[in-house]
Backbone as JSON, one array per atom type, in Angstrom:
{
  "sequence": "NKNFNKKKLIVTGNGIQGYLIKKAKKRNKYNIDALFVGRINESKGIYDLLKVIEIIKKKFPNFQLAIMGEGDINTKQKFKNKINAMKLQNNVKFLGYKTGIEKFDIIKSSKSFIFLSHDESFGIALLESVCCEIPCLAYDLEPYKEIYKKGEVLVFKKRDFQSVAKKVIELFNNGLFENKNGKLLLNKYNWNKIANMELSVMMNSN",
  "N": [[22.7, -33.59, -18.42], [23.04, -32.75, -21.02], [25.17, -34.13, -21.86], [27.66, -33.19, -21.03], [30.83, -33.45, -19.37], [30.53, -34.14, -16.07], [32.47, -33.76, -14.12], [33.91, -31.67, -15.04], [32.41, -29.45, -14.76], [31.98, -26.49, -13.11], [30.48, -24.66, -10.59], [30.37, -21.36, -9.98], [28.9, -19.2, -9.07], [27.25, -16.08, -8.03], [28.34, -12.71, -7.29], [29.02, -9.89, -5.08], [29.81, -6.39, -4.64], [31.84, -6.31, -2.39], [33.93, -4.76, -1.25], [33.08, -2.15, -1.6], [30.76, -2.13, -0.08], [31.8, -2.49, 2.47], [33.16, -0.13, 2.72], [31.2, 1.81, 2.57], [28.99, 4.16, 4.27], [26.55, 5.11, 6.78], [24.46, 7.85, 6.11], [23.27, 10.88, 7.27], [21.85, 12.58, 5.67], [20.07, 11.24, 4.09], [16.68, 10.33, 4.04], [15.11, 7.72, 4.36], [12.71, 5.36, 4.71], [11.92, 2.9, 3.68], [13.44, 1.01, 1.12], [13.66, 0.32, -2.36], [15.43, -1.45, -4.77], [16.12, -1.82, -8.11], [14.99, -2.79, -11.43], [12.44, -0.81, -12.81], [9.72, -2.34, -13.16], [6.87, -4.37, -13.72], [7.14, -7.09, -13.07], [8.96, -7.05, -11.07], [7.57, -6.53, -8.83], [6.61, -3.97, -8.26], [4.08, -2.82, -8.09], [2.89, -4.31, -6.14], [4.4, -3.44, -4.05], [3.45, -0.83, -3.72], [0.9, -1.35, -2.72], [1.53, -2.36, -0.24], [2.75, -0.15, 0.95], [0.58, 1.54, 1.02], [-0.95, 0.4, 3.04], [0.78, 0.64, 5.22], [0.91, 3.38, 5.42], [-1.4, 4.12, 6.74], [-0.81, 3.8, 9.38], [1.62, 5.11, 9.65], [1.67, 8.05, 8.42], [3.59, 9.65, 7.1], [5.43, 7.98, 5.98], [8.29, 7.02, 4.11], [9.14, 5.84, 0.99], [11.75, 4.89, -1.11], [12.74, 4.68, -4.48], [15.18, 3.1, -6.2], [16.54, 2.97, -9.25], [15.83, 2.39, -12.75], [13.52, 2.48, -15.55], [11.73, 1.72, -18.62], [10.29, 4.5, -20.43], [7.44, 4.48, -20.75], [6.55, 2.49, -18.91], [7.49, 3.54, -16.52], [6.05, 5.94, -16.38], [3.44, 4.98, -16.23], [3.59, 3.73, -13.78], [4.05, 5.93, -12.1], [1.62, 7.23, -12.49], [-0.07, 5.45, -11.22], [0.83, 5.7, -8.61], [0.03, 8.31, -8.06], [-2.74, 7.99, -8.33], [-3.27, 6.42, -6.14], [-2.79, 8.15, -4.19], [-0.2, 8.46, -3.14], [1.89, 10.06, -3.69], [3.36, 11.74, -2.03], [4.71, 10.0, -0.53], [6.43, 8.47, -1.94], [9.55, 8.49, -3.53], [11.76, 9.03, -6.27], [14.96, 7.92, -6.96], [16.51, 7.46, -9.12], [19.06, 5.93, -11.19], [21.73, 4.55, -9.48], [25.21, 4.19, -8.71], [28.35, 2.75, -7.57], [30.0, 3.98, -4.59], [28.06, 5.73, -3.65], [25.64, 4.43, -4.08], [25.72, 2.34, -2.18], [26.0, 3.77, 0.17], [23.48, 4.87, 0.31], [21.87, 2.56, 0.57], [22.8, 1.55, 3.04], [21.96, 3.61, 4.64], [19.27, 3.39, 4.72], [16.28, 2.38, 6.41], [14.98, 0.0, 5.99], [14.58, -2.67, 3.58], [12.6, -3.46, 0.9], [11.66, -5.94, -1.24], [9.77, -7.16, -3.52], [9.79, -8.91, -5.71], [8.52, -11.08, -8.23], [9.76, -13.24, -9.41], [12.91, -14.58, -9.33], [16.26, -15.45, -10.19], [18.44, -15.26, -8.66], [18.99, -12.68, -7.31], [20.55, -10.07, -6.89], [20.39, -7.4, -5.88], [18.93, -7.76, -3.53], [20.67, -9.37, -2.01], [22.82, -7.59, -1.75], [21.68, -5.65, -0.11], [21.07, -7.14, 2.15], [23.67, -7.7, 3.01], [24.42, -5.19, 3.7], [23.39, -4.98, 6.11], [20.73, -4.29, 6.84], [17.22, -4.63, 7.66], [15.52, -6.92, 5.59], [12.87, -7.59, 3.38], [11.03, -9.96, 1.56], [9.4, -11.89, -1.06], [8.72, -15.4, -0.7], [10.73, -17.02, -2.43], [12.02, -19.75, -4.36], [14.9, -19.81, -5.07], [16.04, -18.27, -3.03], [16.15, -19.87, -0.8], [18.44, -21.38, -0.82], [20.35, -19.56, -0.3], [19.78, -17.88, 1.91], [19.78, -18.92, 5.0], [19.66, -18.44, 7.66], [17.75, -16.69, 8.58], [18.26, -14.23, 7.38], [16.72, -12.88, 5.6], [13.41, -11.73, 5.69], [10.69, -13.55, 4.86], [7.72, -13.91, 2.81], [4.5, -15.1, 1.73], [3.58, -14.87, -1.72], [2.02, -11.88, -2.67], [0.93, -11.4, -0.2], [0.14, -8.9, 1.14], [-0.74, -7.73, 3.52], [0.65, -9.09, 5.58], [3.31, -8.44, 5.01], [3.25, -5.64, 5.32], [2.48, -5.52, 8.01], [4.73, -6.58, 9.3], [6.66, -4.64, 8.65], [5.58, -2.41, 9.96], [5.82, -3.38, 12.55], [8.62, -3.44, 12.79], [9.16, -0.71, 12.77], [7.78, 0.16, 14.98], [9.26, -1.05, 16.96], [11.72, 0.01, 16.46], [14.06, -1.2, 15.66], [16.45, -1.61, 13.42], [18.19, -3.59, 12.12], [20.35, -6.18, 10.82], [21.96, -8.54, 11.71], [22.92, -11.09, 10.96], [23.22, -10.77, 8.29], [25.67, -9.62, 7.63], [27.42, -11.72, 7.73], [27.32, -12.99, 5.32], [28.75, -11.52, 3.6], [31.47, -12.04, 2.91], [31.23, -14.53, 1.75], [29.92, -14.27, -0.69], [31.67, -12.84, -2.47], [33.24, -11.0, -5.05], [36.01, -11.22, -5.41], [36.63, -13.67, -4.24], [35.21, -15.39, -5.91], [36.44, -14.87, -8.36], [39.03, -15.8, -7.81], [38.45, -18.49, -7.48], [37.67, -19.18, -10.08], [40.05, -18.65, -11.42], [41.74, -20.51, -10.26], [40.59, -22.9, -11.16], [41.02, -22.66, -13.93], [43.8, -22.66, -14.06], [44.43, -25.15, -13.15], [43.22, -26.85, -14.88], [43.07, -29.39, -17.41]],
  "CA": [[21.65, -33.93, -19.39], [23.53, -32.4, -22.36], [26.36, -34.95, -22.08], [28.93, -32.59, -20.6], [31.5, -34.19, -18.31], [30.15, -33.52, -14.8], [33.67, -33.4, -13.37], [34.47, -30.44, -15.6], [31.45, -28.36, -14.55], [32.22, -25.8, -11.84], [29.52, -23.59, -10.31], [31.07, -20.31, -9.21], [27.9, -18.35, -8.41], [27.25, -14.63, -8.21], [29.07, -11.97, -6.27], [28.67, -8.49, -4.82], [30.98, -5.51, -4.47], [32.07, -6.31, -0.95], [34.82, -3.68, -0.83], [32.29, -0.92, -1.52], [29.84, -2.27, 1.05], [32.59, -2.26, 3.68], [33.57, 1.28, 2.73], [30.01, 2.68, 2.65], [28.6, 4.62, 5.61], [25.23, 5.71, 6.94], [24.49, 9.3, 5.93], [22.07, 11.51, 7.84], [21.13, 13.37, 4.66], [19.04, 10.42, 3.47], [15.53, 10.04, 4.88], [14.48, 6.61, 3.66], [12.16, 4.35, 5.6], [12.0, 1.64, 2.94], [14.13, 1.18, -0.16], [13.57, -0.7, -3.41], [16.48, -1.3, -5.78], [15.89, -2.73, -9.23], [14.34, -2.27, -12.63], [11.04, -0.42, -12.62], [9.0, -3.27, -14.02], [5.82, -5.04, -12.95], [7.62, -8.38, -12.56], [9.76, -6.78, -9.86], [6.66, -6.33, -7.72], [6.5, -2.55, -7.92], [2.69, -2.49, -7.72], [2.71, -4.96, -4.83], [5.05, -2.54, -3.12], [2.54, 0.3, -3.46], [-0.19, -1.82, -1.86], [2.1, -2.47, 1.1], [2.94, 1.21, 1.46], [-0.76, 2.06, 1.28], [-1.35, -0.11, 4.35], [1.67, 1.23, 6.22], [0.59, 4.8, 5.53], [-2.5, 4.3, 7.7], [-0.16, 3.87, 10.69], [2.69, 6.12, 9.56], [1.29, 8.87, 7.25], [4.74, 10.25, 6.43], [6.35, 6.91, 5.61], [8.99, 7.35, 2.87], [9.69, 4.78, 0.16], [12.63, 5.37, -2.18], [12.92, 3.76, -5.6], [16.48, 3.27, -6.86], [16.54, 2.2, -10.48], [15.16, 3.02, -13.89], [12.7, 1.62, -16.41], [11.39, 2.42, -19.86], [9.48, 5.7, -20.21], [6.02, 4.16, -20.6], [6.34, 1.77, -17.66], [7.74, 4.46, -15.41], [4.93, 6.88, -16.32], [2.29, 4.21, -15.74], [3.84, 3.53, -12.34], [3.83, 7.23, -11.45], [0.18, 7.49, -12.52], [-0.65, 4.61, -10.17], [1.2, 6.34, -7.35], [-0.86, 9.47, -7.89], [-4.11, 7.5, -8.14], [-3.35, 5.88, -4.78], [-2.45, 9.28, -3.31], [1.05, 8.14, -2.46], [2.94, 10.87, -4.28], [4.19, 12.32, -0.98], [5.36, 8.89, 0.19], [7.35, 7.77, -2.84], [10.48, 9.35, -4.26], [12.6, 8.33, -7.23], [16.37, 8.29, -6.84], [17.21, 7.21, -10.36], [20.05, 4.85, -11.2], [22.9, 4.91, -8.68], [26.3, 3.22, -8.74], [29.51, 3.07, -6.73], [29.87, 4.15, -3.15], [26.8, 6.42, -3.36], [24.58, 3.41, -4.03], [25.78, 1.6, -0.92], [25.71, 4.73, 1.23], [22.01, 4.98, 0.37], [21.33, 1.32, 1.12], [23.12, 1.49, 4.47], [21.25, 4.68, 5.33], [17.84, 3.07, 4.71], [15.86, 1.62, 7.59], [14.55, -1.33, 5.57], [14.62, -2.94, 2.14], [11.44, -4.28, 0.52], [11.89, -6.43, -2.6], [8.66, -8.09, -3.74], [9.89, -9.46, -7.05], [7.75, -12.32, -8.37], [10.58, -14.33, -9.94], [14.34, -14.25, -9.35], [17.17, -16.58, -10.26], [19.4, -15.07, -7.57], [18.6, -11.47, -6.58], [21.75, -9.34, -6.46], [20.03, -6.24, -5.05], [18.52, -8.25, -2.22], [21.88, -9.79, -1.3], [23.58, -6.39, -1.41], [21.02, -5.01, 1.02], [21.28, -8.03, 3.3], [25.05, -7.52, 3.46], [24.51, -3.84, 4.29], [22.9, -5.19, 7.48], [19.43, -3.69, 7.12], [16.14, -5.61, 7.55], [15.09, -7.12, 4.21], [11.62, -8.33, 3.25], [10.87, -10.44, 0.18], [8.54, -13.05, -1.23], [9.39, -16.67, -0.44], [11.09, -17.63, -3.71], [12.84, -20.94, -4.21], [16.35, -19.58, -5.06], [16.48, -17.67, -1.78], [16.3, -20.9, 0.23], [19.82, -21.86, -0.85], [21.24, -18.46, 0.07], [19.46, -17.34, 3.23], [19.43, -20.05, 5.86], [19.71, -18.03, 9.07], [16.83, -15.58, 8.81], [18.78, -12.96, 6.87], [15.62, -12.25, 4.87], [12.06, -12.02, 6.18], [9.99, -13.96, 3.64], [6.26, -13.93, 2.88], [3.81, -15.64, 0.56], [3.34, -13.87, -2.77], [0.84, -11.01, -2.59], [0.41, -11.29, 1.17], [0.47, -7.51, 1.44], [-1.02, -7.44, 4.93], [1.73, -9.62, 6.42], [4.51, -7.63, 4.76], [3.03, -4.34, 5.97], [2.46, -5.75, 9.46], [6.12, -6.74, 9.75], [7.32, -3.33, 8.55], [5.05, -1.61, 11.07], [6.44, -3.93, 13.77], [10.0, -2.97, 12.81], [9.19, 0.71, 13.09], [7.33, 0.3, 16.36], [10.37, -1.46, 17.82], [12.88, 0.86, 16.19], [15.25, -2.03, 15.46], [16.69, -1.7, 11.98], [19.48, -4.26, 11.97], [20.36, -7.51, 10.22], [23.29, -9.0, 12.13], [23.35, -12.26, 10.19], [23.5, -10.36, 6.91], [27.1, -9.33, 7.47], [28.15, -12.98, 7.61], [27.3, -13.43, 3.92], [29.53, -10.57, 2.81], [32.67, -12.66, 2.36], [30.88, -15.73, 1.0], [29.54, -13.9, -2.07], [32.6, -11.76, -2.82], [33.76, -11.2, -6.4], [37.4, -11.66, -5.34], [36.61, -15.1, -3.95], [34.73, -16.07, -7.11], [37.49, -14.74, -9.37], [40.11, -16.72, -7.45], [37.96, -19.83, -7.76], [37.74, -19.38, -11.53], [41.48, -18.68, -11.79], [42.29, -21.81, -9.81], [40.08, -23.92, -12.07], [41.67, -22.52, -15.23], [45.22, -22.98, -13.93], [44.55, -26.57, -12.84], [42.51, -27.67, -15.87], [43.94, -30.09, -18.4]],
  "C": [[22.06, -33.65, -20.83], [24.85, -33.1, -22.67], [27.69, -34.24, -21.83], [29.5, -33.45, -19.48], [31.24, -33.47, -16.98], [31.36, -33.03, -14.0], [34.29, -32.09, -13.84], [33.52, -29.24, -15.46], [31.67, -27.76, -13.16], [31.21, -24.66, -11.69], [30.19, -22.54, -9.43], [30.1, -19.36, -8.52], [28.02, -16.89, -8.76], [28.0, -13.96, -7.08], [28.56, -10.55, -6.12], [29.95, -7.69, -4.58], [31.25, -5.3, -2.97], [32.92, -5.15, -0.48], [34.08, -2.35, -0.72], [31.32, -0.96, -0.34], [30.58, -1.99, 2.36], [32.96, -0.78, 3.83], [32.4, 2.22, 2.96], [29.66, 3.01, 4.1], [27.16, 5.12, 5.61], [25.36, 7.22, 6.84], [23.17, 9.9, 6.42], [21.24, 12.25, 6.8], [20.02, 12.57, 3.97], [17.92, 10.13, 4.47], [14.69, 8.96, 4.19], [14.01, 5.57, 4.66], [12.24, 2.97, 4.96], [12.6, 1.92, 1.57], [13.82, 0.0, -1.08], [14.68, -0.42, -4.39], [16.21, -2.3, -6.89], [15.24, -2.03, -10.4], [12.89, -1.93, -12.33], [10.21, -1.2, -13.63], [8.02, -4.05, -13.17], [6.28, -6.36, -12.35], [8.45, -8.24, -11.3], [8.88, -6.45, -8.66], [6.44, -4.88, -7.32], [5.07, -2.16, -7.51], [2.31, -3.16, -6.4], [3.27, -4.04, -3.74], [4.15, -1.37, -2.74], [1.4, -0.12, -2.53], [0.28, -1.97, -0.41], [2.24, -1.09, 1.73], [1.59, 1.84, 1.8], [-1.25, 1.63, 2.67], [-0.52, 0.55, 5.45], [1.32, 2.69, 6.48], [-0.52, 5.07, 6.54], [-1.95, 4.44, 9.12], [0.87, 4.98, 10.74], [2.44, 6.97, 8.3], [2.46, 9.43, 6.46], [5.8, 9.24, 6.0], [6.96, 7.19, 4.23], [9.59, 6.12, 2.21], [10.55, 5.4, -0.93], [12.81, 4.28, -3.23], [14.26, 4.05, -6.27], [16.52, 2.37, -8.08], [15.8, 2.94, -11.57], [14.33, 1.98, -14.65], [12.4, 2.37, -17.69], [10.37, 3.52, -19.56], [8.02, 5.37, -19.94], [5.71, 3.46, -19.28], [6.49, 2.69, -16.47], [6.58, 5.45, -15.26], [3.67, 6.2, -15.79], [2.39, 4.01, -14.24], [3.58, 4.82, -11.56], [2.34, 7.58, -11.42], [-0.53, 6.69, -11.42], [-0.36, 5.18, -8.79], [0.28, 7.51, -7.05], [-2.29, 9.03, -7.62], [-4.32, 6.96, -6.73], [-3.03, 6.93, -3.72], [-1.21, 8.99, -2.46], [2.21, 9.0, -2.95], [3.86, 11.52, -3.24], [4.97, 11.26, -0.2], [6.39, 8.15, -0.65], [8.25, 8.76, -3.55], [11.39, 8.49, -5.14], [14.03, 8.84, -7.14], [17.12, 8.14, -8.15], [18.2, 6.07, -10.21], [21.29, 5.31, -10.45], [23.95, 3.8, -8.76], [27.36, 3.61, -7.71], [29.17, 3.23, -5.27], [28.56, 4.85, -2.78], [25.66, 5.42, -3.22], [24.56, 2.72, -2.67], [25.63, 2.5, 0.3], [24.2, 4.83, 1.44], [21.4, 3.73, 0.99], [21.57, 1.25, 2.62], [22.36, 2.52, 5.28], [19.75, 4.42, 5.4], [17.49, 2.21, 5.92], [15.43, 0.2, 7.23], [14.62, -1.44, 4.06], [13.47, -3.89, 1.81], [11.57, -4.65, -0.96], [10.88, -7.53, -2.9], [8.62, -8.61, -5.17], [9.18, -10.81, -7.1], [8.61, -13.51, -8.79], [12.03, -13.88, -10.03], [15.15, -15.53, -9.47], [18.21, -16.49, -9.15], [18.99, -13.86, -6.71], [19.77, -10.72, -6.01], [21.4, -8.19, -5.51], [19.63, -6.65, -3.64], [19.75, -8.64, -1.4], [22.72, -8.58, -0.88], [22.99, -5.72, -0.16], [21.15, -5.83, 2.3], [22.67, -7.79, 3.89], [25.31, -6.11, 3.99], [23.87, -3.82, 5.68], [21.62, -4.44, 7.82], [18.35, -4.76, 6.98], [15.65, -5.69, 6.11], [13.86, -8.0, 4.16], [11.42, -8.71, 1.8], [9.85, -11.57, 0.14], [9.37, -14.32, -1.08], [9.65, -17.4, -1.76], [12.09, -18.75, -3.51], [14.35, -20.66, -4.18], [16.87, -19.01, -3.74], [16.79, -18.72, -0.71], [17.71, -21.46, 0.3], [20.8, -20.79, -0.37], [21.04, -18.02, 1.52], [18.93, -18.44, 4.14], [19.39, -19.7, 7.34], [18.85, -16.79, 9.33], [17.32, -14.23, 8.34], [17.72, -12.18, 6.11], [14.29, -12.69, 5.48], [11.21, -12.32, 4.95], [8.49, -14.12, 3.89], [5.7, -14.59, 1.62], [3.57, -14.52, -0.45], [1.99, -13.19, -2.56], [0.19, -10.98, -1.2], [0.79, -9.91, 1.7], [0.3, -7.18, 2.92], [0.12, -7.9, 5.84], [3.02, -8.82, 6.25], [4.39, -6.3, 5.49], [3.08, -4.47, 7.49], [3.87, -5.87, 10.01], [6.88, -5.42, 9.7], [6.87, -2.43, 9.71], [5.67, -2.07, 12.4], [7.88, -3.45, 13.91], [10.08, -1.52, 13.27], [8.66, 0.99, 14.5], [8.45, -0.03, 17.33], [11.61, -0.6, 17.65], [14.17, 0.08, 16.01], [15.46, -2.27, 13.97], [18.06, -2.34, 11.73], [19.29, -5.67, 11.4], [21.75, -8.1, 10.48], [23.8, -10.17, 11.32], [23.71, -11.91, 8.76], [24.98, -10.17, 6.65], [27.9, -10.6, 7.21], [28.21, -13.49, 6.18], [28.22, -12.59, 3.04], [30.75, -11.23, 2.16], [32.37, -13.88, 1.51], [30.58, -15.4, -0.45], [30.36, -12.68, -2.52], [33.19, -12.03, -4.19], [35.2, -11.67, -6.39], [37.48, -13.17, -5.11], [36.2, -15.89, -5.19], [35.78, -16.02, -8.22], [38.65, -15.68, -9.08], [39.72, -18.17, -7.71], [38.08, -20.15, -9.24], [39.2, -19.48, -12.0], [42.1, -20.02, -11.44], [41.85, -22.92, -10.75], [40.81, -23.87, -13.42], [43.14, -22.96, -15.17], [45.43, -24.49, -13.72], [43.85, -27.48, -13.86], [43.48, -28.28, -16.87], [43.66, -29.56, -19.79]]
}
């Protein structure tokens, strides 16, 4: 539409740190029933998440949600105030910002990943968790349809808190916390593969 030569446009996509995911291990020291990774911001569905946990708590009073990520001081305090108002302070813990192997150890050690973001162009954190082979739940956003075609992510209508909570409760009743198809995406969205693609294009360009 901007008059660029279509033949010279190459879509390389996004990637994840596959080598760290392969190296990471489950650690018994983490007690995480559900994990959220991302910016502490309303658009990321953090308040939707609390409504889901509120429902789950009726079945599992000691259910533990971990928040990995940071946000500005005011937003984070407002979020904590909401947690207290909903009497979920014993069910939610903040891990702060994590990187490297520790980040992926935590993801692999979690029983599930809940990511109720309202709008994503790709969703790196979701893909990382999928590739760590844990059950992942998210809203049914359009970009996900091009990435997850074999049930790697359990998707729900926006703000359908009851259905999300029901599925989590089902997972915990069954005790099955696996995502076998998730592993298959690990090599497809690898930074090495993307870097080689870009290198090949640059070396072969006129």
